[in-house]
XYZ file of C-alpha atoms in Angstrom:
396
model
C 80.514 23.062 -20.019
C 77.022 23.425 -22.211
C 77.820 21.411 -25.765
C 77.923 24.237 -28.546
C 74.771 22.599 -29.975
C 72.828 21.252 -26.724
C 69.663 19.063 -27.218
C 67.688 19.164 -24.427
C 64.564 17.183 -23.922
C 61.280 19.082 -21.736
C 58.901 16.574 -19.505
C 55.689 17.536 -18.340
C 54.017 14.528 -16.840
C 50.860 14.893 -15.606
C 47.734 12.196 -14.162
C 46.464 11.121 -17.649
C 49.111 12.702 -20.050
C 53.322 13.362 -20.648
C 53.789 16.209 -22.536
C 57.664 16.974 -24.016
C 59.813 18.630 -26.009
C 63.082 18.959 -27.877
C 64.650 22.210 -27.897
C 67.886 22.769 -29.636
C 70.987 25.524 -29.609
C 71.945 28.344 -27.313
C 68.194 29.845 -28.037
C 66.873 26.922 -26.679
C 64.805 26.733 -30.063
C 61.594 24.177 -29.904
C 62.186 21.833 -32.953
C 59.804 19.140 -32.002
C 57.090 18.816 -29.499
C 54.413 15.669 -28.353
C 52.303 14.625 -26.346
C 50.903 11.232 -25.226
C 47.561 11.781 -23.887
C 44.129 9.458 -22.889
C 46.638 7.703 -20.362
C 44.241 5.206 -18.569
C 41.147 4.927 -21.283
C 40.406 3.943 -24.423
C 42.217 5.091 -27.492
C 45.339 6.238 -25.987
C 46.884 9.023 -28.895
C 50.504 9.806 -29.310
C 50.807 13.053 -31.152
C 54.647 14.593 -32.011
C 54.997 17.660 -34.564
C 58.056 18.594 -35.686
C 59.987 21.155 -37.974
C 61.236 18.114 -39.801
C 58.231 16.165 -41.392
C 59.638 12.977 -40.585
C 59.051 14.014 -37.260
C 55.933 14.383 -37.353
C 53.486 11.220 -36.189
C 50.188 10.908 -35.179
C 48.086 7.446 -34.100
C 46.183 5.577 -31.464
C 47.859 3.422 -29.283
C 46.945 1.010 -26.025
C 48.320 2.958 -22.413
C 45.799 1.404 -19.840
C 48.450 2.611 -17.137
C 51.211 5.110 -16.796
C 53.598 2.286 -16.973
C 52.807 1.684 -20.383
C 52.967 5.199 -21.380
C 55.976 5.649 -20.238
C 57.328 2.842 -22.386
C 56.151 4.165 -25.560
C 57.663 7.406 -25.131
C 61.169 5.721 -24.445
C 61.202 4.057 -27.615
C 60.608 7.271 -29.241
C 63.335 9.463 -26.952
C 65.659 5.994 -27.901
C 64.737 6.906 -31.783
C 65.979 10.190 -31.719
C 69.114 9.690 -29.424
C 70.315 7.726 -31.673
C 70.208 9.808 -34.502
C 71.375 12.691 -32.085
C 72.533 12.490 -28.664
C 70.788 14.293 -26.131
C 72.476 16.698 -24.171
C 69.926 16.731 -21.186
C 66.517 15.797 -20.057
C 65.120 18.413 -18.015
C 61.720 17.181 -15.791
C 59.338 19.436 -14.345
C 58.305 18.518 -10.744
C 55.454 19.520 -8.862
C 56.281 19.153 -5.353
C 59.995 20.679 -4.243
C 58.686 20.086 -0.778
C 60.616 22.469 1.765
C 64.446 21.406 0.061
C 64.175 22.503 -3.041
C 64.015 25.814 -4.871
C 66.725 25.569 -7.697
C 66.447 23.700 -11.181
C 69.204 20.901 -10.288
C 70.729 17.868 -11.595
C 69.017 14.766 -10.303
C 70.419 12.522 -7.954
C 69.626 9.161 -6.009
C 69.652 11.099 -2.622
C 67.152 13.593 -4.742
C 64.633 10.575 -6.237
C 64.961 9.221 -2.434
C 63.916 12.617 -0.449
C 60.961 13.407 -3.657
C 59.686 9.634 -2.486
C 59.935 10.841 1.094
C 57.695 14.411 -0.658
C 55.072 12.069 -2.684
C 52.171 12.394 -0.063
C 52.124 16.390 -0.471
C 50.951 15.916 -3.794
C 49.852 12.165 -4.767
C 48.515 13.177 -7.851
C 51.690 13.953 -9.682
C 54.545 13.050 -8.103
C 54.298 9.129 -8.674
C 53.976 9.599 -12.060
C 56.924 12.095 -12.015
C 59.260 9.857 -10.354
C 58.178 7.023 -12.367
C 59.672 8.783 -15.806
C 62.617 10.175 -13.618
C 63.572 6.598 -12.954
C 62.570 4.985 -16.791
C 65.264 7.585 -18.343
C 67.864 6.349 -15.766
C 67.486 2.965 -16.230
C 67.025 3.581 -20.681
C 69.683 6.320 -20.391
C 71.806 5.703 -17.223
C 74.242 8.455 -18.488
C 71.845 11.544 -19.957
C 71.745 13.724 -16.997
C 68.281 14.553 -15.805
C 67.058 17.984 -14.498
C 64.681 18.737 -12.104
C 62.608 21.823 -12.136
C 60.452 22.364 -9.475
C 56.817 24.045 -9.616
C 56.555 25.271 -6.525
C 60.236 27.217 -6.611
C 58.965 30.344 -7.451
C 56.823 30.698 -4.162
C 59.616 29.067 -2.140
C 60.435 32.450 -0.094
C 56.808 33.184 0.252
C 56.821 35.658 3.537
C 55.901 33.644 6.594
C 52.590 34.904 7.385
C 51.417 34.093 3.843
C 53.334 30.319 4.333
C 51.818 29.681 7.730
C 48.858 26.964 7.397
C 46.736 28.150 10.482
C 46.464 24.181 12.066
C 48.907 22.987 14.973
C 52.423 23.916 14.541
C 53.787 20.808 15.639
C 52.601 19.823 11.810
C 55.244 22.645 10.000
C 58.028 20.354 11.009
C 56.407 17.801 8.985
C 56.940 19.901 6.063
C 52.617 21.043 6.328
C 53.369 24.442 5.021
C 51.851 26.837 1.562
C 53.830 26.013 -0.937
C 51.979 27.012 -4.100
C 52.404 26.106 -7.533
C 52.172 26.993 -11.115
C 55.970 28.336 -10.547
C 56.932 27.784 -14.300
C 54.733 29.427 -15.953
C 54.939 32.348 -13.443
C 58.773 32.363 -14.076
C 57.829 32.501 -17.429
C 55.521 35.572 -17.703
C 57.590 37.112 -15.462
C 60.767 36.982 -17.758
C 58.652 38.088 -20.593
C 57.304 40.991 -18.746
C 61.346 42.117 -18.294
C 61.613 41.329 -21.964
C 58.686 43.591 -22.732
C 59.987 46.148 -20.963
C 57.349 46.170 -18.293
C 59.175 48.025 -15.332
C 55.734 46.006 -13.197
C 58.531 43.255 -13.471
C 61.193 44.372 -11.259
C 60.062 47.132 -9.710
C 55.942 47.272 -9.334
C 52.685 45.211 -8.182
C 51.987 42.277 -10.836
C 48.958 40.183 -10.278
C 49.522 36.842 -12.169
C 46.379 34.953 -13.597
C 47.070 31.527 -14.783
C 43.492 30.212 -15.951
C 43.646 26.685 -17.435
C 41.944 23.573 -16.302
C 44.145 24.088 -13.450
C 44.041 27.381 -12.430
C 46.041 29.954 -9.858
C 46.998 33.526 -9.238
C 50.425 34.499 -7.856
C 50.778 38.275 -6.128
C 54.415 39.651 -6.926
C 55.847 42.568 -5.656
C 59.470 43.505 -7.240
C 59.772 40.488 -9.204
C 59.095 38.090 -5.701
C 56.151 35.766 -5.140
C 54.729 37.514 -2.158
C 51.721 35.193 -1.807
C 49.483 33.034 -4.148
C 45.981 31.186 -4.179
C 47.434 27.489 -4.206
C 48.749 26.474 -0.797
C 49.731 22.495 0.330
C 48.165 21.094 -2.633
C 47.318 21.970 -6.188
C 43.525 21.361 -5.104
C 43.057 25.399 -3.049
C 42.697 28.925 -3.999
C 39.551 29.074 -7.290
C 37.766 26.293 -8.640
C 39.459 24.803 -11.706
C 37.889 22.384 -14.475
C 37.310 19.585 -11.905
C 38.970 20.563 -8.838
C 37.199 22.150 -6.202
C 39.325 24.778 -5.352
C 39.258 26.279 -1.640
C 36.237 24.000 0.519
C 34.911 24.429 3.651
C 37.307 21.639 5.895
C 33.926 21.111 7.645
C 32.742 18.622 4.763
C 35.504 16.175 5.324
C 33.529 15.320 8.656
C 30.382 16.166 7.605
C 30.261 13.371 4.222
C 31.861 10.900 6.631
C 29.157 10.782 8.509
C 26.273 10.687 5.951
C 27.583 8.959 3.003
C 30.461 6.957 4.926
C 33.021 9.351 2.716
C 36.446 7.948 3.186
C 40.016 10.257 2.872
C 40.881 8.794 -0.244
C 36.873 9.538 -1.443
C 36.802 12.763 -0.417
C 40.560 13.495 -2.241
C 39.699 11.940 -5.416
C 36.041 14.368 -5.141
C 37.615 17.889 -5.222
C 40.558 16.495 -7.644
C 38.745 15.228 -10.072
C 34.881 15.436 -10.111
C 33.993 19.183 -8.558
C 35.057 22.382 -9.862
C 33.342 23.492 -13.415
C 32.500 19.614 -13.543
C 31.177 19.273 -10.444
C 29.117 22.503 -11.066
C 27.858 21.920 -14.444
C 27.400 18.028 -14.073
C 28.302 18.562 -18.001
C 31.108 19.439 -18.866
C 35.034 20.743 -17.543
C 35.836 22.812 -20.208
C 34.988 26.538 -20.566
C 34.474 26.448 -24.056
C 31.632 23.579 -23.694
C 29.977 25.530 -20.854
C 29.934 29.056 -22.530
C 28.455 28.003 -25.795
C 25.480 26.006 -24.152
C 25.201 28.607 -20.927
C 22.242 30.292 -22.280
C 20.083 27.383 -22.700
C 21.569 25.485 -19.153
C 21.832 27.154 -16.007
C 24.278 24.997 -14.431
C 26.709 25.679 -17.086
C 25.960 29.464 -16.532
C 26.403 29.125 -12.948
C 29.967 27.231 -13.207
C 31.236 29.825 -15.349
C 29.471 32.435 -12.920
C 31.434 30.564 -9.636
C 35.023 30.507 -11.900
C 34.754 34.358 -12.666
C 33.769 35.322 -9.192
C 36.242 33.912 -7.755
C 38.706 34.885 -9.937
C 37.646 38.347 -9.237
C 37.711 38.265 -5.995
C 41.201 36.568 -5.273
C 42.395 39.447 -7.532
C 41.225 41.795 -5.079
C 42.924 39.981 -2.008
C 45.672 40.073 -3.690
C 45.393 43.810 -4.614
C 45.038 44.146 -1.076
C 48.188 42.551 0.093
C 50.414 43.892 -2.590
C 48.771 47.713 -1.144
C 47.698 48.387 -5.004
C 48.405 46.752 -8.446
C 50.149 47.961 -11.240
C 49.672 45.148 -14.079
C 47.517 42.052 -14.627
C 48.466 39.694 -16.350
C 46.011 36.800 -17.882
C 47.685 33.473 -18.824
C 46.980 29.464 -19.523
C 43.702 28.493 -22.158
C 40.921 30.053 -20.504
C 42.705 33.464 -19.483
C 45.137 33.247 -23.023
C 41.810 32.669 -25.220
C 38.437 33.588 -23.297
C 37.599 37.339 -23.666
C 34.144 37.001 -22.314
C 35.777 35.095 -19.451
C 38.631 37.869 -19.250
C 35.761 40.873 -19.321
C 33.616 39.243 -16.525
C 36.508 38.698 -14.325
C 37.332 42.947 -14.679
C 33.490 43.973 -14.343
C 33.466 45.865 -11.530
C 37.533 46.174 -10.654
C 37.668 49.834 -12.210
C 37.587 50.874 -8.355
C 41.561 48.931 -8.191
C 42.335 51.181 -11.792
C 41.339 47.942 -14.410
C 39.759 49.298 -17.372
C 39.110 47.145 -20.257
C 39.416 48.027 -23.864
C 37.024 45.489 -25.333
C 38.260 45.682 -28.649
C 41.548 44.832 -27.689
C 40.225 42.567 -25.946
C 38.357 40.702 -28.403
C 40.847 40.451 -30.547
C 43.054 38.890 -27.687
C 45.469 41.575 -28.134
C 48.570 41.542 -26.059
C 47.619 44.381 -23.912
C 43.773 45.061 -23.666
C 43.378 47.651 -21.254
C 42.285 50.697 -21.912
C 45.926 53.556 -22.683
C 44.398 55.981 -19.788
C 43.722 52.658 -17.273
C 46.088 52.974 -14.093
C 46.829 49.154 -14.844
C 48.245 47.515 -17.015
C 46.493 44.252 -18.499
C 48.267 41.998 -20.648
C 47.574 38.476 -22.027
C 50.362 36.378 -22.673
C 51.567 33.471 -23.742
C 53.159 31.150 -20.722
C 55.411 28.172 -22.211
C 56.580 26.477 -18.912
C 58.422 23.841 -21.405
C 60.718 26.570 -22.676
C 61.133 28.133 -19.182
C 62.463 24.261 -18.480
C 65.210 24.082 -21.527
C 66.617 26.980 -20.417
C 66.947 25.988 -16.681
C 67.821 23.255 -18.234
C 70.809 24.703 -20.098
C 71.531 27.280 -17.183
C 72.411 23.639 -14.999
C 74.392 22.350 -17.607
C 76.508 24.891 -18.300
C 77.765 24.865 -14.933
C 79.044 21.022 -15.041
């Protein structure tokens, strides 16, 4: 049974950062949020902001690797746990593999299986498992809950799951999984709370556009397709990820540059996308600022908007039309010029922006007479993790 005033810590571990937040009460009220950033680089930082001024922290630290950053986080958590005991910890786990589809308590068996799934996403899973195991060592009696980023897409139609490679690989778990599921769950929940009937009985395209970017096609509240596939590197170009590329590049670069599979993986995940095309920055804000005088920046922005537009068209075809388009993520929520370029020319689908509303980042940026409602929604993965954890804890 859930305590009267639960205290839930959410953990969102990335390859070079760890975001965390503390929620209190049955309504999952956020009271503290923070992050350890620039892990593995010089001048890593710990920043914490809380309702209580005493919780505020901003300092430089040494975090040459992920283990060092985890140690810093454990010390911070230990101080809070002594003052007000935590009820549970919720982890964003990027990959649930073919088995895990619902948030649930982490067990020894689950950890062993997640290690087996680790090759599915070597960019994220090892660090996430390091965090889970560190919490278990430091707080062995504290319940830990895994919230899977692939769960939202777990029941994709079979035609959207299949990879067009020899069938025998499917038995090894090779299929299209999709990611950003916690974000999409948050967006769909907010659509329901906003009274949009298409959230439960309609055709919705969700565009999570940030440093990682993907789109999802949703019919009657269920995911029917998504742009990311077996790994988060697939789909549209991102800050440093390539998105979809011709698989023949692997063999070509192996022959012409002696590039290994590991080097190719590093290239498409860390040196491609906006950074690779612009050769200057992975940040959309930087590229928009300098595109008038830098053709490389202009081409990076143009490619991003073009590819997102193509996916919207593809998903409209998969859905047989569309009723609602949602922009979310750092770019989707905060860049009116990018939204304009993506939507330009999509009038045939019923998308018509009100440019004044778009420039003001309003909640609804489409014209009142437009057939498609175009919305801007702040996605909140941490809040969604807290709610999922609260639901699991209340059942135990």
